[in-house]
mmCIF file of C-alpha atoms and ligand atoms in Angstrom:
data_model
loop_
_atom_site.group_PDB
_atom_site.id
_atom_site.type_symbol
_atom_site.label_atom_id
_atom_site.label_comp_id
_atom_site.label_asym_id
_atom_site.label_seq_id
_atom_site.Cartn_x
_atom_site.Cartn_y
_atom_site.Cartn_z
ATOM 1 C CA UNK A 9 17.962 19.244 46.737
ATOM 2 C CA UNK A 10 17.640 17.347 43.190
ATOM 3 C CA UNK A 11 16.099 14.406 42.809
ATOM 4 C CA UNK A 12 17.122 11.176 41.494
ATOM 5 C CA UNK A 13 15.988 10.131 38.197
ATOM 6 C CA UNK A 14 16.393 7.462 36.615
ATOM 7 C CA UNK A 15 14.859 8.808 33.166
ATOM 8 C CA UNK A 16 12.862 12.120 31.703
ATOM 9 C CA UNK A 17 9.174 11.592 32.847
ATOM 10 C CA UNK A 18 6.256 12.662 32.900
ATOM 11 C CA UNK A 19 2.616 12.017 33.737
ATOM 12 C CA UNK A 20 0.035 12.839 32.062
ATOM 13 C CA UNK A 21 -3.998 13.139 33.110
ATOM 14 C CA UNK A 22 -4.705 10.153 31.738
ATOM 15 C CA UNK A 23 -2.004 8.022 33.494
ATOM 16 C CA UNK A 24 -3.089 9.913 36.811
ATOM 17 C CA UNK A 25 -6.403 8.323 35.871
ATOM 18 C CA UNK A 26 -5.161 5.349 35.759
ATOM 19 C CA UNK A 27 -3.282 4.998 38.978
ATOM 20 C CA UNK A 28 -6.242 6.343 41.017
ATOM 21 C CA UNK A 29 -8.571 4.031 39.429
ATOM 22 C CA UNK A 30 -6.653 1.064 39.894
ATOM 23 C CA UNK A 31 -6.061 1.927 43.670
ATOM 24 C CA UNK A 32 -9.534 2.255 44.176
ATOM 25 C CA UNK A 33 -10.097 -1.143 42.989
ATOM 26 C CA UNK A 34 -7.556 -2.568 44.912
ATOM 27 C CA UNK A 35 -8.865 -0.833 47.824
ATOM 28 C CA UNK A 36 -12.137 -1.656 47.382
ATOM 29 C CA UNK A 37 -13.111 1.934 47.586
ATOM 30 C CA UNK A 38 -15.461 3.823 46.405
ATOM 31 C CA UNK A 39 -15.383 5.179 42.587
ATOM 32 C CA UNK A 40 -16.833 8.355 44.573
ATOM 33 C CA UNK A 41 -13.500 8.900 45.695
ATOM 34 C CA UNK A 42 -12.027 9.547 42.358
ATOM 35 C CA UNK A 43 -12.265 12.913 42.012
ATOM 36 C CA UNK A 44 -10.304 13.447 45.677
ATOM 37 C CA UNK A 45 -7.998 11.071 44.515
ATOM 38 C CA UNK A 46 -6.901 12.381 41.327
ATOM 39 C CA UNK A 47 -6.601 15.952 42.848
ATOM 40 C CA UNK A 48 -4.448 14.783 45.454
ATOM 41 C CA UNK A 49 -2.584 12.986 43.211
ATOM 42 C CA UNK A 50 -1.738 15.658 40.900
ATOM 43 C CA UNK A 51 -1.564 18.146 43.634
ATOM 44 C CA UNK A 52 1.307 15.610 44.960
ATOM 45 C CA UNK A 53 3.011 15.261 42.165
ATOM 46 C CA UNK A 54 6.575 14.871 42.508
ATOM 47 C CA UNK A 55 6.734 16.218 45.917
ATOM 48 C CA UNK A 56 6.278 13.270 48.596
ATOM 49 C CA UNK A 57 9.752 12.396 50.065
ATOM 50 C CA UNK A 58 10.492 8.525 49.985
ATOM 51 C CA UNK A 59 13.293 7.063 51.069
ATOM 52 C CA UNK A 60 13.829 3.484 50.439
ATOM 53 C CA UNK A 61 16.342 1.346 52.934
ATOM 54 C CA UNK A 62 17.412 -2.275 52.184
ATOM 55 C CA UNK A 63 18.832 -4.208 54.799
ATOM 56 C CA UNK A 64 18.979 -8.324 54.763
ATOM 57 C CA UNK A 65 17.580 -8.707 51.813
ATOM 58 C CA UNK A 66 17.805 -10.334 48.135
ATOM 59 C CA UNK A 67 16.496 -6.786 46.409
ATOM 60 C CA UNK A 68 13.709 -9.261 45.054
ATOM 61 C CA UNK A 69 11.174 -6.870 46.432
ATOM 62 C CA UNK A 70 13.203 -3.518 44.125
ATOM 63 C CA UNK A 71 12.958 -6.329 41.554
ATOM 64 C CA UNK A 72 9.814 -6.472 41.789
ATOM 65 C CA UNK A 73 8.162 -3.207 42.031
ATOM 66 C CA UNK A 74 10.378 -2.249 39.271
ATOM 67 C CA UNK A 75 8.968 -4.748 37.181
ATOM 68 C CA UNK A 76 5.436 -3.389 37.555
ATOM 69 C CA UNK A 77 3.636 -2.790 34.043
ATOM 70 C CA UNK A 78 0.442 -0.622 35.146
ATOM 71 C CA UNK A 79 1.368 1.568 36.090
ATOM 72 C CA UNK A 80 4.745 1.982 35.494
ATOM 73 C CA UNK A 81 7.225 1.705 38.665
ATOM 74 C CA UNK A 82 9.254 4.481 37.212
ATOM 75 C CA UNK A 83 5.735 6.434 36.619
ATOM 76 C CA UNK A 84 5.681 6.069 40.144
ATOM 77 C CA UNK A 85 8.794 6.919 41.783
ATOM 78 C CA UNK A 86 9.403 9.617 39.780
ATOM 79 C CA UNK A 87 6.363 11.605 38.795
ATOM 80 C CA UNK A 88 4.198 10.950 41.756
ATOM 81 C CA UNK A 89 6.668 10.523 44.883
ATOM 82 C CA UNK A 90 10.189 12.261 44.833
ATOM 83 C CA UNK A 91 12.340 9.072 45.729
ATOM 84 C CA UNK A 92 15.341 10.208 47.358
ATOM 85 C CA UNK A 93 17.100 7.205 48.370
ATOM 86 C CA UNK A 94 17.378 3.689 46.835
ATOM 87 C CA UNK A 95 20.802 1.585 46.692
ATOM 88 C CA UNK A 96 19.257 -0.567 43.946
ATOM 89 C CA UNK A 97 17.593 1.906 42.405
ATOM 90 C CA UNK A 98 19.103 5.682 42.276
ATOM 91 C CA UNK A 99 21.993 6.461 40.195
ATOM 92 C CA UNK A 100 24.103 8.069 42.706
ATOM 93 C CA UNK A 101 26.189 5.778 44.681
ATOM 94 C CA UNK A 102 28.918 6.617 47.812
ATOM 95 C CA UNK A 103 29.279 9.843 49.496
ATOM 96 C CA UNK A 104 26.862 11.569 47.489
ATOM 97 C CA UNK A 105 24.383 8.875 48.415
ATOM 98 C CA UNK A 106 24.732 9.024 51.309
ATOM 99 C CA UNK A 107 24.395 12.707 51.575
ATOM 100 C CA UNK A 108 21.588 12.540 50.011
ATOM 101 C CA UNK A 109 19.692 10.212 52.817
ATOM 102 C CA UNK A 110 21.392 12.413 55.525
ATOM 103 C CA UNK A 111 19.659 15.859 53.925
ATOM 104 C CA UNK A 112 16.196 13.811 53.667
ATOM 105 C CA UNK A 113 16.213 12.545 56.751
ATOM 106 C CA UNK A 114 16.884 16.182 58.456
ATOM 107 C CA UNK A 115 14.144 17.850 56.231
ATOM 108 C CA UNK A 116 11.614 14.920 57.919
ATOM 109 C CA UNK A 117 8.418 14.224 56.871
ATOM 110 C CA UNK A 118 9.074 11.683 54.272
ATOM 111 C CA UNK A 119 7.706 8.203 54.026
ATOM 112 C CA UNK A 120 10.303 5.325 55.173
ATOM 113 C CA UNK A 121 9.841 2.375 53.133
ATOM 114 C CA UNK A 122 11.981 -0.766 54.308
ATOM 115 C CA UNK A 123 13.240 -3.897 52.659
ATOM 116 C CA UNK A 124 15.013 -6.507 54.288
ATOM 117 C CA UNK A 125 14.999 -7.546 57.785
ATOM 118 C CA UNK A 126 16.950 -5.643 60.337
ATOM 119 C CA UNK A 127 20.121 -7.996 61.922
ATOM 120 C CA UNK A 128 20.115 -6.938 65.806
ATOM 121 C CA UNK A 129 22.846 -9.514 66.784
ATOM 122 C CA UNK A 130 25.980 -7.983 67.748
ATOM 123 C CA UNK A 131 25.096 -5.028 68.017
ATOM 124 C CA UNK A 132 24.086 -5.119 64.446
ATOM 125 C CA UNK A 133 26.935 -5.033 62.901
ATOM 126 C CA UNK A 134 26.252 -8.132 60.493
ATOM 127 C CA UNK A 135 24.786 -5.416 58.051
ATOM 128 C CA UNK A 136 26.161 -2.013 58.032
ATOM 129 C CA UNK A 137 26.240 0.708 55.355
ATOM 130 C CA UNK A 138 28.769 4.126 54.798
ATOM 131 C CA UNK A 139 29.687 2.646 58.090
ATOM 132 C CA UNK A 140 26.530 2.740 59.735
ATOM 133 C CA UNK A 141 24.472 -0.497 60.951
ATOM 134 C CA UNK A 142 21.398 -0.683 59.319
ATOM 135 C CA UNK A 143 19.589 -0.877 62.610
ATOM 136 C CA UNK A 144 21.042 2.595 63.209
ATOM 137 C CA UNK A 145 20.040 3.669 59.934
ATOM 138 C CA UNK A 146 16.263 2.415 60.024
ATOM 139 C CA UNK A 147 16.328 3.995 63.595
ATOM 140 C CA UNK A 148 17.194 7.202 62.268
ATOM 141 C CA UNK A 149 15.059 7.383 59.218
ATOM 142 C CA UNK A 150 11.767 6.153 60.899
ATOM 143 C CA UNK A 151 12.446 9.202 63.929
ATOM 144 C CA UNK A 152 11.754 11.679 61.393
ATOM 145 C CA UNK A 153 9.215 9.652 58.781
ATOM 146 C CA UNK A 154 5.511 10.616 58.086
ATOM 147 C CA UNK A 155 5.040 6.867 57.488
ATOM 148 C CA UNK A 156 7.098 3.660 57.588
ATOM 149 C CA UNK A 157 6.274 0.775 55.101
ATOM 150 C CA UNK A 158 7.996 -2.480 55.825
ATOM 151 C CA UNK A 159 7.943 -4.529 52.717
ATOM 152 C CA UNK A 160 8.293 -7.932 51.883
ATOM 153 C CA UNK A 161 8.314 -10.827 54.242
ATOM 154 C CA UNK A 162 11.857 -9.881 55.979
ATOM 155 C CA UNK A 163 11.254 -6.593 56.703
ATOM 156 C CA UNK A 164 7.818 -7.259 58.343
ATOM 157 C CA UNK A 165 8.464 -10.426 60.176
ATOM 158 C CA UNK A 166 11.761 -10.849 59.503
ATOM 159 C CA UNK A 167 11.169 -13.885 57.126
ATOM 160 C CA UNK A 168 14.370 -15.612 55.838
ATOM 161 C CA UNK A 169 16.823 -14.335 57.763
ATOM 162 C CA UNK A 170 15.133 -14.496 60.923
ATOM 163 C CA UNK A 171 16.445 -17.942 60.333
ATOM 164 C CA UNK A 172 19.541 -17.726 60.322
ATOM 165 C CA UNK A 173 22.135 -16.472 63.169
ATOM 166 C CA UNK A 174 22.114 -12.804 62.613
ATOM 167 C CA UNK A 175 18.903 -12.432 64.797
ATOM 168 C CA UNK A 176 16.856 -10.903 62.785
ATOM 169 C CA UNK A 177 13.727 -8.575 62.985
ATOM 170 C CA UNK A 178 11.397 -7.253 60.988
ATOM 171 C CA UNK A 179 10.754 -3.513 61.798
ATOM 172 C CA UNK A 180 7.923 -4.507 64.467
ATOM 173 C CA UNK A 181 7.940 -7.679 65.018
ATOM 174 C CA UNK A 182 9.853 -10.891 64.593
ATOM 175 C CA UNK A 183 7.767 -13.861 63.781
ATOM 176 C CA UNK A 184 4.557 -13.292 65.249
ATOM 177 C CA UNK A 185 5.566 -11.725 68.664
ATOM 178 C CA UNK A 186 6.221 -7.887 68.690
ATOM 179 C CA UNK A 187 9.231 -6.490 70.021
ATOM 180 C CA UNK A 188 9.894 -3.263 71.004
ATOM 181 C CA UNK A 189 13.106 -1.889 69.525
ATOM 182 C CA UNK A 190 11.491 0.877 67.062
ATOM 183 C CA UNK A 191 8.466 1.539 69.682
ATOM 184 C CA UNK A 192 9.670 4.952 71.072
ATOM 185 C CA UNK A 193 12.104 5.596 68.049
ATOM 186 C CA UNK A 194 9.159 5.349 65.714
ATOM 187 C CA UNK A 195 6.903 7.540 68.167
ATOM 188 C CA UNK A 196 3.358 6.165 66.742
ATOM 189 C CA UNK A 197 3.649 7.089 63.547
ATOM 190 C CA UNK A 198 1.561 5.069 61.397
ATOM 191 C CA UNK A 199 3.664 1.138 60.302
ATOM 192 C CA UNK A 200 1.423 -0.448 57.070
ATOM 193 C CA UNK A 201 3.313 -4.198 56.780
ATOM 194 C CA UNK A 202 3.224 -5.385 53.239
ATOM 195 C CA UNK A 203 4.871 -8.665 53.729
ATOM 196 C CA UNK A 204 5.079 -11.960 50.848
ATOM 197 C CA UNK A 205 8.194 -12.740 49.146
ATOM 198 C CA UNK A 206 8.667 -10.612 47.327
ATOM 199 C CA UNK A 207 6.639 -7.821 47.827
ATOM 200 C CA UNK A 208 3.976 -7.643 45.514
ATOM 201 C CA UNK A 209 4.139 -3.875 43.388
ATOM 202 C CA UNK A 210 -0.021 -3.620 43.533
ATOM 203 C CA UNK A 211 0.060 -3.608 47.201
ATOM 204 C CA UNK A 212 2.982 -1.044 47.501
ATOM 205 C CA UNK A 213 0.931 1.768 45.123
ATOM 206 C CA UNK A 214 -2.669 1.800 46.168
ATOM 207 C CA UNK A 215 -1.233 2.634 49.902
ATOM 208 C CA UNK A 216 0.945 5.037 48.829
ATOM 209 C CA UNK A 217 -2.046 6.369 46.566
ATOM 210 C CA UNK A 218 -4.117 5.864 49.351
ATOM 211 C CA UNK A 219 -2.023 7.685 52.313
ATOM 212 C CA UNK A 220 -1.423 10.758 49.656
ATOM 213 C CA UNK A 221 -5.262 11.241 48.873
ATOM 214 C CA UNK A 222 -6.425 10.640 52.680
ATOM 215 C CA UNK A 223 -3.454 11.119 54.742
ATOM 216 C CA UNK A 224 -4.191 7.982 56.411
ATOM 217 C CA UNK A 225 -3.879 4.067 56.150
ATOM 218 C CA UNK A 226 -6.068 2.105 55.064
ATOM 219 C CA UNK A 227 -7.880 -0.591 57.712
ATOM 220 C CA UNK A 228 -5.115 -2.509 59.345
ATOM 221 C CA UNK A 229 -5.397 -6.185 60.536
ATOM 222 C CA UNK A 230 -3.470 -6.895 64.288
ATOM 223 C CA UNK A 231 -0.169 -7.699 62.130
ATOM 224 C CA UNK A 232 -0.853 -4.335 60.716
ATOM 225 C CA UNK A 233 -1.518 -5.730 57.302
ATOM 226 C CA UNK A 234 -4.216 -4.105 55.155
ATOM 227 C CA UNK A 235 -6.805 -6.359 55.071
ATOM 228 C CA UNK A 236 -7.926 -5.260 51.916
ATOM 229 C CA UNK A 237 -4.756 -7.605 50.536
ATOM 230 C CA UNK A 238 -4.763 -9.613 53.404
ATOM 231 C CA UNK A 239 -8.391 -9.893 54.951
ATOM 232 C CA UNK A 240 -8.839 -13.414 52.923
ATOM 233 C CA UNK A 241 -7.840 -17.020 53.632
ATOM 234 C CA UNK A 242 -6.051 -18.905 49.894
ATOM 235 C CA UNK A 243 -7.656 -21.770 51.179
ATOM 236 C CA UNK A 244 -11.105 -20.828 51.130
ATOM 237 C CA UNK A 245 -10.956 -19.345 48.024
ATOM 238 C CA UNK A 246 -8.401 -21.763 45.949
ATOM 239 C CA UNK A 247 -9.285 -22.950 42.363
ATOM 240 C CA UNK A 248 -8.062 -26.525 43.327
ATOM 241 C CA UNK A 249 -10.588 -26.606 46.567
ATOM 242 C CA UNK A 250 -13.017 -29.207 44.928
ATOM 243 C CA UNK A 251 -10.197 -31.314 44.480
ATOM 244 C CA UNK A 252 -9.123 -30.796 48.513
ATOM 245 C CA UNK A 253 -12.344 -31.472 49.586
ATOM 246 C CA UNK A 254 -12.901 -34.905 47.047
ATOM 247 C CA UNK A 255 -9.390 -36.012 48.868
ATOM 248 C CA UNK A 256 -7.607 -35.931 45.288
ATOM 249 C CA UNK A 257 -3.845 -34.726 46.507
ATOM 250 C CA UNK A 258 -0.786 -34.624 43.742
ATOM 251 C CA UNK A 259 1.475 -37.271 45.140
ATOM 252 C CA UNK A 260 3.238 -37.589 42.295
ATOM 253 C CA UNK A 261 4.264 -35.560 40.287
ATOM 254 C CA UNK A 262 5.072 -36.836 37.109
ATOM 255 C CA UNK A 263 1.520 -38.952 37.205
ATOM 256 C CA UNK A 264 -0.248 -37.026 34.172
ATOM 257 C CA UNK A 265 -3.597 -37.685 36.162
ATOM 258 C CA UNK A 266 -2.880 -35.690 39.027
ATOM 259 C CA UNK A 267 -2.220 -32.626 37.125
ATOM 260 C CA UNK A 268 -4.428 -30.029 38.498
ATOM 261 C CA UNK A 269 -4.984 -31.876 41.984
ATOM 262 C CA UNK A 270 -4.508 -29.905 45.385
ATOM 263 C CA UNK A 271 -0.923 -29.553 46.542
ATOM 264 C CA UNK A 272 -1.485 -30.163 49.893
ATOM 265 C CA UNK A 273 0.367 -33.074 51.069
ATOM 266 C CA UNK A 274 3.188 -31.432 48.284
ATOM 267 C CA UNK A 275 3.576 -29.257 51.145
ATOM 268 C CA UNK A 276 0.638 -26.402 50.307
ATOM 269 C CA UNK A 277 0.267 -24.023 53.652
ATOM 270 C CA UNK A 278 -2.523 -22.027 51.599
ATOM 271 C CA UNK A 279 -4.707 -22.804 54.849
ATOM 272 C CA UNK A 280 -2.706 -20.805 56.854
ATOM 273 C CA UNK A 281 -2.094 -18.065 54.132
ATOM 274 C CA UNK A 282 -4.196 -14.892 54.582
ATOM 275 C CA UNK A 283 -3.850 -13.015 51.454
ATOM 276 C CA UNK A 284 -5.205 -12.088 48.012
ATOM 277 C CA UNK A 285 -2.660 -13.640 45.308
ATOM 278 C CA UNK A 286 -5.533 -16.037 44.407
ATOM 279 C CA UNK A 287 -7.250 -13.410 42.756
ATOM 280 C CA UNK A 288 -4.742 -10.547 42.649
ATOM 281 C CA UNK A 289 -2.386 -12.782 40.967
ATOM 282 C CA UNK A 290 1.650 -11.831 40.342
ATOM 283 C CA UNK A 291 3.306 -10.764 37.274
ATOM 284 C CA UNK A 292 1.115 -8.474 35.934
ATOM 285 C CA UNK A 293 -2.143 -10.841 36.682
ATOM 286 C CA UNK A 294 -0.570 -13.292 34.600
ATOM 287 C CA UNK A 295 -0.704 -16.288 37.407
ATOM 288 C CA UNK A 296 0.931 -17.289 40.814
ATOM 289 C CA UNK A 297 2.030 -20.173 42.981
ATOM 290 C CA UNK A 298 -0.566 -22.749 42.886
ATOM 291 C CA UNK A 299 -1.796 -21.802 39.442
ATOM 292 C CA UNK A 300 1.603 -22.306 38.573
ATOM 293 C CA UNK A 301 1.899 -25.877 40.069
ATOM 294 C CA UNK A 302 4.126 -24.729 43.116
ATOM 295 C CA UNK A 303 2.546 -24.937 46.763
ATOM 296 C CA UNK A 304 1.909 -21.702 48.455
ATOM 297 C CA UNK A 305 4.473 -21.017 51.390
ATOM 298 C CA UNK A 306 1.957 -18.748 53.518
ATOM 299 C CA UNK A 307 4.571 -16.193 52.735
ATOM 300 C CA UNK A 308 2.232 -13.240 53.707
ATOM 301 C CA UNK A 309 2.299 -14.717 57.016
ATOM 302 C CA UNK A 310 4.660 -13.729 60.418
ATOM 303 C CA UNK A 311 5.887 -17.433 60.833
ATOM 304 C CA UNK A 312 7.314 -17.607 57.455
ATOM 305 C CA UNK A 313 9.907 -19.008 56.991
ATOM 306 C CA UNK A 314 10.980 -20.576 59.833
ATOM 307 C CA UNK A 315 7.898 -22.502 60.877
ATOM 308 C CA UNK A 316 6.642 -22.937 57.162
ATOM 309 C CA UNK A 317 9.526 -24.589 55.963
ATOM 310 C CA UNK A 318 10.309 -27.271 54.232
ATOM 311 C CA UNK A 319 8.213 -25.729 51.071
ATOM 312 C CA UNK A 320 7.542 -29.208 50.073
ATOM 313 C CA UNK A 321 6.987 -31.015 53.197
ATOM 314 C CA UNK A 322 3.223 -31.105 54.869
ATOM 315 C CA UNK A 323 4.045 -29.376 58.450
ATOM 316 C CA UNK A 324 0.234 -28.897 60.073
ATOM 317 C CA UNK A 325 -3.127 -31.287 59.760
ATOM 318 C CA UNK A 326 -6.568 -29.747 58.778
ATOM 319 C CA UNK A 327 -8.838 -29.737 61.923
ATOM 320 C CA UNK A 328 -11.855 -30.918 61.708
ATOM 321 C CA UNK A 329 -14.955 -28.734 63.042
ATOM 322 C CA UNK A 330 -16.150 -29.347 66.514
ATOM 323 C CA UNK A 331 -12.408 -30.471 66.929
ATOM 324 C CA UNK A 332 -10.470 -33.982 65.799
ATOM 325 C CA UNK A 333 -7.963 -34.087 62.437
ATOM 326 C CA UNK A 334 -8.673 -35.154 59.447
ATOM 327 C CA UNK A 335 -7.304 -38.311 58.991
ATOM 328 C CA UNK A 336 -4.858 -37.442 55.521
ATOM 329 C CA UNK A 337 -3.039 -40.534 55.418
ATOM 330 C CA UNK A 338 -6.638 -42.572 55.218
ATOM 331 C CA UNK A 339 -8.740 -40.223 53.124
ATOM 332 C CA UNK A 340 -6.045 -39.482 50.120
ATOM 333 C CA UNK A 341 -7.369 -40.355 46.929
ATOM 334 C CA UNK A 342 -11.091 -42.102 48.136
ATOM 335 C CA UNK A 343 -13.668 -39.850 47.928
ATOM 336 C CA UNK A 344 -16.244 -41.636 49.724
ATOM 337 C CA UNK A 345 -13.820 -41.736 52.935
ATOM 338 C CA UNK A 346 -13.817 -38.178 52.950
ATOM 339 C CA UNK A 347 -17.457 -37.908 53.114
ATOM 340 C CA UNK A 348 -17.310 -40.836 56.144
ATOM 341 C CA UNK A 349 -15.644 -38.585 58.120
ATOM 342 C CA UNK A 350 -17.409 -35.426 57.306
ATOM 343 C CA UNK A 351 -14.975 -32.965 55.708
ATOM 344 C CA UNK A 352 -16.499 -31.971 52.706
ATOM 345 C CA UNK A 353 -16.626 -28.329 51.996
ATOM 346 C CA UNK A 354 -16.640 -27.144 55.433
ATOM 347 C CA UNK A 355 -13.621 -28.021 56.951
ATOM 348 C CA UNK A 356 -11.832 -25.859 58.986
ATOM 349 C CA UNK A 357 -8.260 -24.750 59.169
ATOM 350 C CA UNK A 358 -8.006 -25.123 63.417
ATOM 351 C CA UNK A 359 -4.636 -23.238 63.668
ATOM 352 C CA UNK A 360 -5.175 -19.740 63.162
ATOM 353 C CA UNK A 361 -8.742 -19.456 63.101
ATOM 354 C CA UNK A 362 -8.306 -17.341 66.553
ATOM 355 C CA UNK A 363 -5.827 -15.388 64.672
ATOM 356 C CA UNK A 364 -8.706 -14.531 61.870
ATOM 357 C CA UNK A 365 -10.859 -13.666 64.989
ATOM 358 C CA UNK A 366 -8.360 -10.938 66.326
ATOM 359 C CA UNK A 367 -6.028 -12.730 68.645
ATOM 360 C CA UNK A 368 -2.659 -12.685 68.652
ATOM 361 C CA UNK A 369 -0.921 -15.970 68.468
ATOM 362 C CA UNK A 370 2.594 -17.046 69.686
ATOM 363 C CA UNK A 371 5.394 -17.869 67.297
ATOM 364 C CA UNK A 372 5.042 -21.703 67.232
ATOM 365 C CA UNK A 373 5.891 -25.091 65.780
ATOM 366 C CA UNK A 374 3.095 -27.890 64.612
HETATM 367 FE FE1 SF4 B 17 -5.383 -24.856 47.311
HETATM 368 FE FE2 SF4 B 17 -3.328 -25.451 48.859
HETATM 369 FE FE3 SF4 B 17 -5.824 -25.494 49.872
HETATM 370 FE FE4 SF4 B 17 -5.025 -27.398 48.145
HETATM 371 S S1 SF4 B 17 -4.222 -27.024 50.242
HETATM 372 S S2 SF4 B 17 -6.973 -26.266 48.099
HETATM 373 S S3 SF4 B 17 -3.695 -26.225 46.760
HETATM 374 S S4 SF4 B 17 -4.707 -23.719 49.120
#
């Protein structure tokens, strides 16, 4: 069957270099595994089926892995992996693209990688493709996958859409709570969840580097997020932390003197975000949400959107250790209150810290 290309191609030892290296790093493996990695890379070349679905989504996720600089997304997609199937992406379009998903998904063995959340309401007819509902479709493709890789917020979690009346799902769970649609469809096969909005390209390559050189996925958190990318708290490791913990909040935000501040009571839910934008950064490392004066929307998390929402509004208070709140409302701007009651720089986030700790938590409201 041929391929889909998008344009002539071709990678070279040194780019191969490049793309192992890098997913090391990410990783955090080993440089030991270099070697392995480049020869499974190269041995790999071109070969590895992917088929890429899009359900409810924005194609902000294509937009953005396409965007990727280093390496290049279409380094990627065609010289490494043989993609297959994209509707953004591949240049066929109609019968013939369909045909092409059809003869993929009856050779088997591919990896599945899903954008967009899944509609299940009515049958799921409130997104359907060639005729076909796309929960049909994503059943069908992940029966015969090697590996299924949700992406993005919607197809993990169900994000956006979960919000809205379609009843949306992410591929195994909705919100925090799993449900069981793709269980016995999906047969164990390995699920890695790469959810923010959008999906961030980085993430995306070092586990497809990493499930080509080892056959395996990397350690998996209980949302089945790598915690490699999603083993850290934004919180605990946010530039504007001093100014959290001296109680200096932007409240306005044309006051020139608050530039800088923590975006808190702007509505920040980095507390609650697990995840490693604050050092991984977005646009090719160039900067991200709070370093670019927005609040972060804990978008890496299950209860986005629904229970993070409104972006700018504070939804949860900061627990104090030992239990209590802080006080917000009576510590903004006075430093010396803050050190009254005790915050300083070891206050704790209370909601979710059982979550950190391995337990599952329900899908809630503050
Ligand atoms: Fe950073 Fe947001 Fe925490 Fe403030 S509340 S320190 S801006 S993560």
């Amino acid at each position: 069957m041929e391929e889909l290309s998008l344009h002539s191609h071709q990678l070279n030892r040194r780019d191969f270099l490049k793309i192992a290296g890098m997913s090391l790093a990410l990783l955090g493996l080993s440089k030991a595994f270099m070697p392995q990695m480049v020869k499974a890379l190269e041995k790999q070349a071109g070969k590895p089926a992917v088929i890429w679905l899009e359900g409810q989504d924005c194609a902000g996720c294509t937009e953005s892995f396409l965007n990727s600089l280093e390496p290049t997304a279409v380094s990627i997609l065609l010289d490494t992996i043989s993609l297959r199937y994209h509707e953004t992406a591949m240049a066929a379009s109609g019968y013939l693209a369909e045909e092409a998903l059809e003869q993929t998904i009856e050779e088997g063995g591919y990896i599945l990688v899903i954008e967009g959340a899944i509609p299940m309401g009515a049958d799921g007819l409130y997104c359907t493709i060639g005729g076909k509902t796309f929960r049909d479709i994503v059943g069908e493709a992940a029966s015969k996958a090697a590996v299924i890789v949700p992406v993005g917020s919607c197809a993990t979690y169900g994000g956006i859409p979960r919000s809205g009346p379609t009843d949306s799902v992410g591929f195994q769970f909705r919100g925090t709570q799993k449900h069981h649609y793709y269980d016995a469809i999906a047969g164990g096969k390995p699920v890695i969840n790469l959810p923010t909005c959008p999906l961030h390209p980085e993430r995306l390559v070092a586990v497809l580097v990493h499930y080509l050189t080892f056959g395996t996925v990397p350690p998996l958190d209980q949302f089945n997020r790598p915690l490699a990318f999603y083993g850290t708290l934004q919180h605990d490791n946010c530039e504007r932390r001093g100014h959290f913990d001296a109680g200096r909040f932007i409240t306005d935000w044309g006051d020139p003197n608050q530039i800088g501040w923590c975006l808190y009571l702007k509505g920040c839910k980095g507390p609650w975000a697990y995840q490693d934008c604050w050092k991984r950064k977005w646009n090719n490392r160039v900067n991200y949400c709070i370093q670019a004066n927005a609040p972060c929307t804990a978008c890496s998390e299950p209860e986005f959107f629904e229970s993070f929402s409104p972006v700018y509004e504070r939804r949860f208070d900061v627990g104090l250790p030992g239990g209590g709140k802080v006080e917000i409302d009576k510590i903004m701007g006075t430093v010396a209150a803050v050190t009254a009651v005790g915050t300083g720089a070891n206050l704790l986030i209370d909601r979710h810290m059982e979550k950190k700790n391995g337990e599952k938590t329900g899908d809630k409201e503050a």
